[in-house]
Structure formats: structure tokens, C-alpha cells
XYZ file of C-alpha atoms in Angstrom:
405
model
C -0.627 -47.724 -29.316
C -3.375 -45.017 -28.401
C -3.634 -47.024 -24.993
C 0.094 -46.627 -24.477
C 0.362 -42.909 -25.531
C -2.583 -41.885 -22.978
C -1.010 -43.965 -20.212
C 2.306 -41.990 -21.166
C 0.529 -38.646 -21.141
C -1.119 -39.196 -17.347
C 1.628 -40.256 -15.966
C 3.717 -37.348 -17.266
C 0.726 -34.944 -16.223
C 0.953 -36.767 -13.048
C 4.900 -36.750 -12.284
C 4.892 -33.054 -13.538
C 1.827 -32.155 -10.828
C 3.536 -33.615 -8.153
C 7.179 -32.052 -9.016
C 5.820 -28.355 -9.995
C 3.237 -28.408 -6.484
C 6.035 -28.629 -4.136
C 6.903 -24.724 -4.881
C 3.165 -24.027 -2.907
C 3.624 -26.279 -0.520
C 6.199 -24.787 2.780
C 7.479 -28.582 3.775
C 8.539 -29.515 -0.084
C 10.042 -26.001 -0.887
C 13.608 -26.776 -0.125
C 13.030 -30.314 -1.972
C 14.851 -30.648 -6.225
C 12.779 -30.339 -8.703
C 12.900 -32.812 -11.899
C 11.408 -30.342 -14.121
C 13.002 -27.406 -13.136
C 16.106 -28.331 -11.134
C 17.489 -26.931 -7.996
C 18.235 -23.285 -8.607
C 15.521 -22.974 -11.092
C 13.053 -24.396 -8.033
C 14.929 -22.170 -5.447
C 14.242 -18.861 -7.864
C 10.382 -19.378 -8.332
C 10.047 -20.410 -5.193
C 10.925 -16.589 -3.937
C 8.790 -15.482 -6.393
C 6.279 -17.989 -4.729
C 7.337 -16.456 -1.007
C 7.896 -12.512 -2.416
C 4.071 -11.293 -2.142
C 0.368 -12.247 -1.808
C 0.535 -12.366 -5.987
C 2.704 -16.006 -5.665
C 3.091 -15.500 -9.309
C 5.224 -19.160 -9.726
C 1.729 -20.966 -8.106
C 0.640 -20.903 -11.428
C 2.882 -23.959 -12.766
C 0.479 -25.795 -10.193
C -2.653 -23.890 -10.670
C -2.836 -24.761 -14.183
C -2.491 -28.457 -14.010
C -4.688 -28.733 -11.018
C -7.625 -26.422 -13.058
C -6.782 -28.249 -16.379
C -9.469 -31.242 -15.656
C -12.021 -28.049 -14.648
C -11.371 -26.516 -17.854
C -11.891 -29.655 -20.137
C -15.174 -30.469 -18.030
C -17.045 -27.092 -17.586
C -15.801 -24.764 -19.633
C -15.014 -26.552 -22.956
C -18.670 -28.317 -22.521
C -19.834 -24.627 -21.881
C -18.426 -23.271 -25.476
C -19.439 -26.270 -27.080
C -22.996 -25.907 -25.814
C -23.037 -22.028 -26.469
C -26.017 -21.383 -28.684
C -25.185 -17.632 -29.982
C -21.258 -16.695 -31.603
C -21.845 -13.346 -28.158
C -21.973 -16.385 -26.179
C -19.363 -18.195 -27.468
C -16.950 -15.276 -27.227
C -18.230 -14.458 -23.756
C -17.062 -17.515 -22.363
C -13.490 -17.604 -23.549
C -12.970 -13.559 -22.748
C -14.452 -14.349 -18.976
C -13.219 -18.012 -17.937
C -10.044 -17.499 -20.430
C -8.976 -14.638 -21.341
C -9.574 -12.719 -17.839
C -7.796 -14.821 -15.863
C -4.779 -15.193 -17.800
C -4.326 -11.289 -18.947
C -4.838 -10.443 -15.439
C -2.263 -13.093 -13.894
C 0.271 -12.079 -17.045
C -0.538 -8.540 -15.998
C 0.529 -9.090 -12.510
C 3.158 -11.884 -12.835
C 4.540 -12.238 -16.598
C 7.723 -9.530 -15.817
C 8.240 -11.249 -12.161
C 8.068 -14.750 -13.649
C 11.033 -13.613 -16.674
C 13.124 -12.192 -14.316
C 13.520 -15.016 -12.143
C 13.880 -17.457 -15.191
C 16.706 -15.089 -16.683
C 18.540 -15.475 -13.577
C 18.627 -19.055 -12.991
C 18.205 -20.886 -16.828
C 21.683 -20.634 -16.563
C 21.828 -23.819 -14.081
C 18.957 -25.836 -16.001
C 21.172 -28.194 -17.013
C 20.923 -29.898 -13.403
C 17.685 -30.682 -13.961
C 16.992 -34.687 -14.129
C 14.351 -34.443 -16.724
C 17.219 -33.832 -19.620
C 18.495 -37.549 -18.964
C 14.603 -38.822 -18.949
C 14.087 -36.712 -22.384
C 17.008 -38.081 -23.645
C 16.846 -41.729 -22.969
C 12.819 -42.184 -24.061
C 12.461 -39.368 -26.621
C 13.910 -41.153 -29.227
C 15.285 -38.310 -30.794
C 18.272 -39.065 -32.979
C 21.727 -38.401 -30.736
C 24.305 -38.349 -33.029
C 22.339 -36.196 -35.607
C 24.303 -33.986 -38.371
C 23.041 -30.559 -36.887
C 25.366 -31.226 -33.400
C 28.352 -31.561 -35.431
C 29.842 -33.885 -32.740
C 28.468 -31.875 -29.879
C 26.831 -33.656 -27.241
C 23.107 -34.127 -27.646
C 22.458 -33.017 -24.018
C 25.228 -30.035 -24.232
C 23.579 -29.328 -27.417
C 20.092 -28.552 -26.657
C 20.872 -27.443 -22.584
C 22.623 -24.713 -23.951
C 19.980 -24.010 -26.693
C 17.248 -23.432 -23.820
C 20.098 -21.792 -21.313
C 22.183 -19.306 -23.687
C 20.911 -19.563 -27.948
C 17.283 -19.343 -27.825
C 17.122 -14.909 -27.868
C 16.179 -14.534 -24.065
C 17.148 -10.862 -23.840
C 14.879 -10.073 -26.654
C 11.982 -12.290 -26.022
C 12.061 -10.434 -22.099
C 11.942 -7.227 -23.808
C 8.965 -8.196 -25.993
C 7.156 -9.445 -23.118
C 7.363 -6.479 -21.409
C 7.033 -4.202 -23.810
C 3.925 -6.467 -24.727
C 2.528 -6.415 -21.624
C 2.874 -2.774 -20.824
C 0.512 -2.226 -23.836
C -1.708 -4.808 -23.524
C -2.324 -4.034 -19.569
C -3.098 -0.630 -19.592
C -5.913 1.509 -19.348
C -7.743 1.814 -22.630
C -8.941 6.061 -22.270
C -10.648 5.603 -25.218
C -13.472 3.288 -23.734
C -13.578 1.387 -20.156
C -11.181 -1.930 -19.117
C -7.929 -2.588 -20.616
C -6.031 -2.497 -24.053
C -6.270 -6.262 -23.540
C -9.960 -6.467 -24.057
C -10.215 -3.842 -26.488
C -8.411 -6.238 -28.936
C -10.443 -9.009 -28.299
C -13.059 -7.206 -29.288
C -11.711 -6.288 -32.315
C -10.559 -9.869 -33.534
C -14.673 -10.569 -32.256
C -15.812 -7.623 -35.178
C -13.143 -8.958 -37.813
C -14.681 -12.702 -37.368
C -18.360 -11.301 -37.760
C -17.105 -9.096 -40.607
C -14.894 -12.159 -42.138
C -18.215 -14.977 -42.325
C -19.850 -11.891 -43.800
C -17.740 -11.585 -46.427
C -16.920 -15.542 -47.093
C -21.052 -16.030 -47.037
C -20.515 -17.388 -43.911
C -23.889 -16.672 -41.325
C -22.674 -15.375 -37.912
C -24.925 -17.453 -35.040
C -26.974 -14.474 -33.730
C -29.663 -13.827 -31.150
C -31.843 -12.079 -33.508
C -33.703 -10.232 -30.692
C -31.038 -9.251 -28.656
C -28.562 -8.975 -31.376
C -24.811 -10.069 -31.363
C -23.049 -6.484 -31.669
C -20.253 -5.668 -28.892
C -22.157 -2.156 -28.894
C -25.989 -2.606 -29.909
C -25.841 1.482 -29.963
C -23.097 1.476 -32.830
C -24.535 0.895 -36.502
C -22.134 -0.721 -38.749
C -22.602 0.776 -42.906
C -22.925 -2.549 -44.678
C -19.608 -1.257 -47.073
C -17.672 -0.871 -43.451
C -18.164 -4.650 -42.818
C -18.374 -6.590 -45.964
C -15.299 -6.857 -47.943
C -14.812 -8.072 -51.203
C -12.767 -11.031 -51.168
C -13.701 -12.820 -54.752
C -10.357 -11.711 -56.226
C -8.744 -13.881 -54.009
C -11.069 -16.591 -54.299
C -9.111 -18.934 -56.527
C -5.501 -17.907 -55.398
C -3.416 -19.799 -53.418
C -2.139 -18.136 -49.739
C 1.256 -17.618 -51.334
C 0.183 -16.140 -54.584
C -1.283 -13.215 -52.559
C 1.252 -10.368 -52.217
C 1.249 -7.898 -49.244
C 0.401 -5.054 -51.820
C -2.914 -7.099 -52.568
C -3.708 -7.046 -48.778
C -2.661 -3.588 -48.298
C -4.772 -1.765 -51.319
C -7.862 -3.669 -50.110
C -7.752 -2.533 -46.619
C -6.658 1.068 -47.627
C -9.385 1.333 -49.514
C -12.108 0.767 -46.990
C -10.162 2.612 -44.389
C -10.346 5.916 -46.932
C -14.105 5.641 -47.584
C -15.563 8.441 -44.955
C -18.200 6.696 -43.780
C -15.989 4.031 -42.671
C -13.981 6.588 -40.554
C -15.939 6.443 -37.141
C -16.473 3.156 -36.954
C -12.792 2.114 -37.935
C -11.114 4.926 -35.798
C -13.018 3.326 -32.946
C -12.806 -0.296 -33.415
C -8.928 -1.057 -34.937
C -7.346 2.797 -34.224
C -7.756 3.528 -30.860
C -4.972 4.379 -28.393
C -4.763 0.992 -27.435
C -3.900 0.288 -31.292
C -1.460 3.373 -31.054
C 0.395 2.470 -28.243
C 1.143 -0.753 -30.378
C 2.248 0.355 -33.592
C 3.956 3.313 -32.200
C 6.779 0.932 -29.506
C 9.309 0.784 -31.751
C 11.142 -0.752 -28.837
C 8.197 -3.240 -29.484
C 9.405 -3.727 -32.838
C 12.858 -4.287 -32.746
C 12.441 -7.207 -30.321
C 10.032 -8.794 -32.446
C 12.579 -8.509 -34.864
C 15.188 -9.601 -32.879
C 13.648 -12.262 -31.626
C 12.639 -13.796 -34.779
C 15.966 -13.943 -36.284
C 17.331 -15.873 -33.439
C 14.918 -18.142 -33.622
C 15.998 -18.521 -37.145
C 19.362 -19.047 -36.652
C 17.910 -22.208 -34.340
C 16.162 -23.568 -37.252
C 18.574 -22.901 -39.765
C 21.202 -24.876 -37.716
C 18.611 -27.742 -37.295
C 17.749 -27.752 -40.920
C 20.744 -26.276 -42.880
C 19.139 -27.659 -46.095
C 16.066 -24.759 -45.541
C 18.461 -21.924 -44.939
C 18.049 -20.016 -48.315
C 13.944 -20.650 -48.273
C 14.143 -19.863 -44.404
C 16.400 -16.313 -44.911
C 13.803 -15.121 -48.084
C 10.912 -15.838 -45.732
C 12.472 -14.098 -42.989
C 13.063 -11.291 -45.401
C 9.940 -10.988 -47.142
C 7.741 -11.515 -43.457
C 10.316 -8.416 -42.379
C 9.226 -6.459 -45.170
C 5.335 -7.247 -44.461
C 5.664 -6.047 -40.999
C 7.806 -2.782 -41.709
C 5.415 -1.907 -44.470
C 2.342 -2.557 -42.279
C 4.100 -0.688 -39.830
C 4.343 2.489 -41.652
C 1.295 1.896 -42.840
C -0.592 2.158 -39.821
C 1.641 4.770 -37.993
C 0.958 7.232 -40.437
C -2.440 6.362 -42.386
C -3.156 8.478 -44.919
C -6.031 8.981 -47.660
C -4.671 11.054 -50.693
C -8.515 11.171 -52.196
C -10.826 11.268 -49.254
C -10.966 14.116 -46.610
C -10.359 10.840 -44.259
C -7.843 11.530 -40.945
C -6.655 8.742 -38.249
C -5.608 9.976 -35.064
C -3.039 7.129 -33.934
C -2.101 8.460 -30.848
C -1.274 6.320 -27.885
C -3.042 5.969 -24.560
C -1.620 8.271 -22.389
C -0.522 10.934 -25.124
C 2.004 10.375 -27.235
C 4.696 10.215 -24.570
C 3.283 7.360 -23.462
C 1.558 6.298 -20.542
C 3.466 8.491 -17.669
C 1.975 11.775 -19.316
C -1.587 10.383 -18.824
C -3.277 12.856 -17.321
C -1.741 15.983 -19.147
C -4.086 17.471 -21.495
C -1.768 18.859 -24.752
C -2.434 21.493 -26.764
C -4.750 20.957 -30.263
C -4.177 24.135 -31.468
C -3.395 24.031 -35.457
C -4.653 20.162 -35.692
C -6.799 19.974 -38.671
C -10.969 20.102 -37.299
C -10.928 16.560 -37.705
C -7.785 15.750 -35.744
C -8.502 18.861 -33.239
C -11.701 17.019 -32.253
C -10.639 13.787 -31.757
C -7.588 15.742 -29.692
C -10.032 17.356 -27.604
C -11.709 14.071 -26.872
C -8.964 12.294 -25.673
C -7.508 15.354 -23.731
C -10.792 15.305 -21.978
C -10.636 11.615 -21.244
C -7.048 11.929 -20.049
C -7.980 14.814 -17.886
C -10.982 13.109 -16.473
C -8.806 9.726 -15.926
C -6.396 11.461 -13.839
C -8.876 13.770 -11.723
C -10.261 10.242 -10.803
C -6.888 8.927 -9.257
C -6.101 12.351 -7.534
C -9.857 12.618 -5.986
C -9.161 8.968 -4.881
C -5.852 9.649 -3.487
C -7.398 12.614 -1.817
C -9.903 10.444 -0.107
C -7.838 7.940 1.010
C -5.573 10.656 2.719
C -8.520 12.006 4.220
C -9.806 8.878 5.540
C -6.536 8.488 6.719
C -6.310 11.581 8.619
C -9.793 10.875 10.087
C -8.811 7.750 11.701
C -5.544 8.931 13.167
C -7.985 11.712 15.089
C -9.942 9.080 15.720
C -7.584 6.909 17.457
C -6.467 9.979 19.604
């Protein structure tokens, strides 16, 4: 049976290789597709044709790097002595390459999916799906519907596609730009935040982090950590099971290391910063997540109608997490402690297309008014850099016209 199975998987990889390459390849560009169909195929390949990014290469790209990755780079983390090492690998040979193509290609890539999906339904792969998927055609949830009408108009017109494209982008936008508070993009900066909350996480479970003692395993060897910053207490919890833990449980735990002032730096650097603001603070952002996660109910609710009352409470009570961590970190507060967040997003709190314009911290508290001052300095010095380059290239420009005279 394993035998069989593999067999099954190659020659899917195989058939889905040779379909999915035609859109790089000039002489097979105005051939079907199986996979995708024939307006699907004739949308991504434009995208293909539109500009040196050929964003839709990438349904190729990755099955032709797949072996690559299972070879060299999954030997590579497997061999990787240190937990920096580790994480090194995956942020360069995994996380790189696909924030930077999502960067460049994730909005082009929606757009030309939302106008084709849709004419999906002429793609030959539903009959092939159908015929060996052995999924159940005259199940209770189509309530006499066609199986093939069924689920071609679940991936054409039910699954939340207006949503989910907002989320992207509004995901993306964040994710992708500058960080001001330190160098590279928002991207990065929370990957190196998940990399402090897994150190600080085996710390706290007893766990021993796998670190290069002499060169250390810190993102920042400059940065010292206060042991009470990065060792929580998580006994309470200990003999609880995941559901038995309550949001409040969660919340007063966190608050309370976020209020203690010696915490403040390190925190305000490492989970506040104006990548973290620009987050929290898209409530556009928000709404599609919500958005999008009741319609994807409503799917599973119509698939299993006997979980719809356990599937609307946990809808409901998720919902209510996220609001209340929401609020929670939009407006952080410490009623005890002299402790202030500044949760202002990269680029001001206008957003990005007010980078550049230093506001006024006049009648911020000292704490807030130098944190303020910092970023209004960063911002400043961010967009002198783009207007001394943009100088230079006009003066280069200017050179070489003389030049050819």
C-alpha cells in the first residue's frame, strides 16, 4: 500500500510539473492546462509575460527546487549544531526567498486568480479528482447538488475570496515594509521575535536552548536580557489541560511582565516596535481576518451540520480572544508601574505614506516624548536617504546627457 501511495504521489508531482511548466515555456503557453484550465492558464500566463518579476513562474519553480530543498537544505537543518544555526538556515534559504517573492508577486498573483476562478470549472483535473478520490458523491451536505457543481463553486464563488485578497494585502503591506525601528523588513523583525519567544519558552519549560557558548546564541550579543524578562512562570498551568486555560489566564501573565520596568526596553524593542504597530493598529487588517474566518465557517458548518453549535461558540469565543488581545495591545497600559508602550506604526501613525514627516512630541509624557523623538529621527533620516539618492540619480542623469552632447 505504501508502494502504491508513493507511485501515486510521483506521478502526480510529475503530471503537475509538466502541466504548471508550460506557463515558462513560449511554445506551450497557448497549450490547456489540467490543473488550472484554459482561462486560469491564459491569466497567469500574462502575469508570466507582464515584467522581468514572472511572478506565475513560481508554480514551476517550486516543484522543480522541491528535490533541492529535501536534499540540501533539510540535511543542512538537520545537521545544524547550534538553535542560531538552525534558525539561520530557514530565515536565509526559506524565509528570504519566499517573503521577498510574496513581496513582489503575492497582490499580482490574487488579482489574476480573482479574475479568472470564475472559469475553473473547465479544468480537467475536477473529473480526475472526482473519479479516483473516492470521496463520497451523493453525500448529505450537497443536498442533491452535484458533487462537481458542489465543490467548483465552493473554490469559484463560497470560499470568502474578497476578504482573503484584502488580508493578503493588507498582510503583505505590513509585513514588507521597512522596519525604521532597526534595519530590513517588518518580515524579519518577526522572525526574530518568534526566535526570542522559543529561547524564552525552553527557558521556562526547563528546556536547554542548543548554544554556542563562546559566541553565544542572542539575535543582538550587545542586548542583555534581565533573567525576570525571559523566564516566565508557567507551573500554574502545568497540570491544566489547553482548554481549561482561559484567555484572562494568558492575558494577566503577560501583563504582568510587560508592567515590570525593567522589562520595558527590552519588550518595547523586541514584540512593540512599529513593525508590531503597524499590525495591531490595520483595523482593515482585522476585519478581514474576521471576515474571512466566518466564511470559512459557514464551509464547515455546511460540511458538518452536526458541529454547528460547537463550531459557532468556538468562533465566538476565538473572536473574543482576538478583540481582547487587540485592545490589549493597541493601548497597553500599566495602572501600577510608571511603564509606557509607544505602539506607533512604521511610518507614523498615518501609516507608511507619511514616512518621512517628523511630528510633533510636544506634551508626550518624557517617556513617550523620547521614544517620539527617536523614531522622528529615524523617519527623518529614512527619507533624507531616498531624496539624497534621488538627487544622485538625477545628477548622474544630467551628467550623461552633457556627456552624450
Amino acid at each position: 500500500k505504501q508502494w502504491y501511495q508513493r507511485r501515486v504521489a510521483i506521478t502526480a508531482g510529475m503530471t503537475a510539473k509538466n502541466d504548471l511548466c508550460k506557463i515558462n515555456k513560449p511554445d506551450y503557453q497557448s497549450q490547456g492546462s489540467v490543473i488550472l484550465g484554459k482561462t486560469c492558464k491564459k491569466a497567469f500566463v500574462k502575469v508570466f509575460n507582464a515584467d522581468e518579476d514572472q511572478c506565475s513562474g513560481v508554480f514551476c519553480d517550486v516543484l522543480e527546487v522541491a528535490e533541492v530543498f529535501l536534499n540540501d537544505t533539510m540535511r543542512a537543518m538537520i545537521a545544524a549544531e547550534f538553535d542560531k544555526d538552525f534558525f539561520k538556515i530557514i530565515e536565509t534559504e526559506i524565509l528570504n526567498p519566499v517573503m521577498e517573492y510574496n513581496c513582489r508577486c503575492s497582490g499580482k498573483m490574487m488579482d489574476a486568480w480573482m479574475g479568472c476562478k470564475h472559469k475553473i470549472g473547465e479544468a480537467d483535473i475536477w473529473y480526475t479528482v472526482m473519479n479516483f478520490g473516492g470521496f463520497n458523491t451523493s453525500a448529505a451536505y450537497l443536498e442533491g447538488e452535484d458533487w462537481l457543481d458542489f465543490w467548483v463553486d465552493v473554490v469559484k464563488d463560497r470560499l470568502p475570496w474578497d476578504d482573503m485578497s484584502l488580508m493578503l494585502e493588507r498582510t503583505m503591506a505590513n509585513l514588507c515594509q521597512t522596519n525604521q525601528d532597526d534595519e530590513g523588513k517588518c518580515y524579519t523583525y518577526f522572525y526574530k521575535a518568534f526566535n526570542t519567544l522559543y529561547q524564552w519558552f525552553l527557558k521556562s519549560t526547563g528546556g536547554v536552548p542548543a548554544v554556542n557558548k563562546r559566541g553565544g546564541n542572542n539575535r543582538n550579543n550587545d542586548v542583555v536580557v534581565p533573567e525576570q524578562c525571559s523566564t516566565y512562570d508557567l507551573s500554574a498551568y502545568a497540570d491544566m489541560e489547553a482548554e481549561d486555560i482561559s484567555f484572562g489566564d494568558i492575558k494577566e501573565a503577560v501583563i504582568e511582565k510587560f508592567c515590570v520596568e525593567e522589562c520595558e526596553d527590552v519588550y518595547q524593542d523586541t514584540f512593540l516596535g512599529c513593525c508590531t504597530a503597524s499590525m495591531i493598529q490595520d483595523e482593515v487588517l482585522e476585519t478581514s481576518v474576521k471576515n474571512t474566518a466566518t466564511g470559512m465557517g459557514d464551509i464547515y458548518k455546511r460540511l458538518y451540520p452536526e458541529n454547528e453549535d460547537a463550531a459557532n461558540s468556538g468562533i465566538s469565543e476565538y473572536f473574543g480572544y482576538y478583540e481582547n488581545a487587540m485592545a490589549m495591545l493597541r493601548n497597553p497600559t500599566c495602572t501600577e508601574t510608571d511603564v509606557e508602550y509607544d505602539v506607533t506604526p512604521c511610518g507614523g501613525a498615518g501609516g507608511e505614506e507619511e514616512l518621512g514627516e517628523v511630528s510633533s512630541c510636544e506634551g508626550l509624557s518624557s517617556k513617550k516624548a523620547k521614544i517620539c523623538k527617536k523614531k522622528a529621527k529615524k523617519a527623518a533620516k529614512a527619507a533624507g536617504g531616498e531624496e539624497e539618492e534621488e538627487g544622485n540619480n538625477k545628477k548622474n542623469k544630467k551628467n550623461k546627457n552633457k556627456k552624450n552632447k
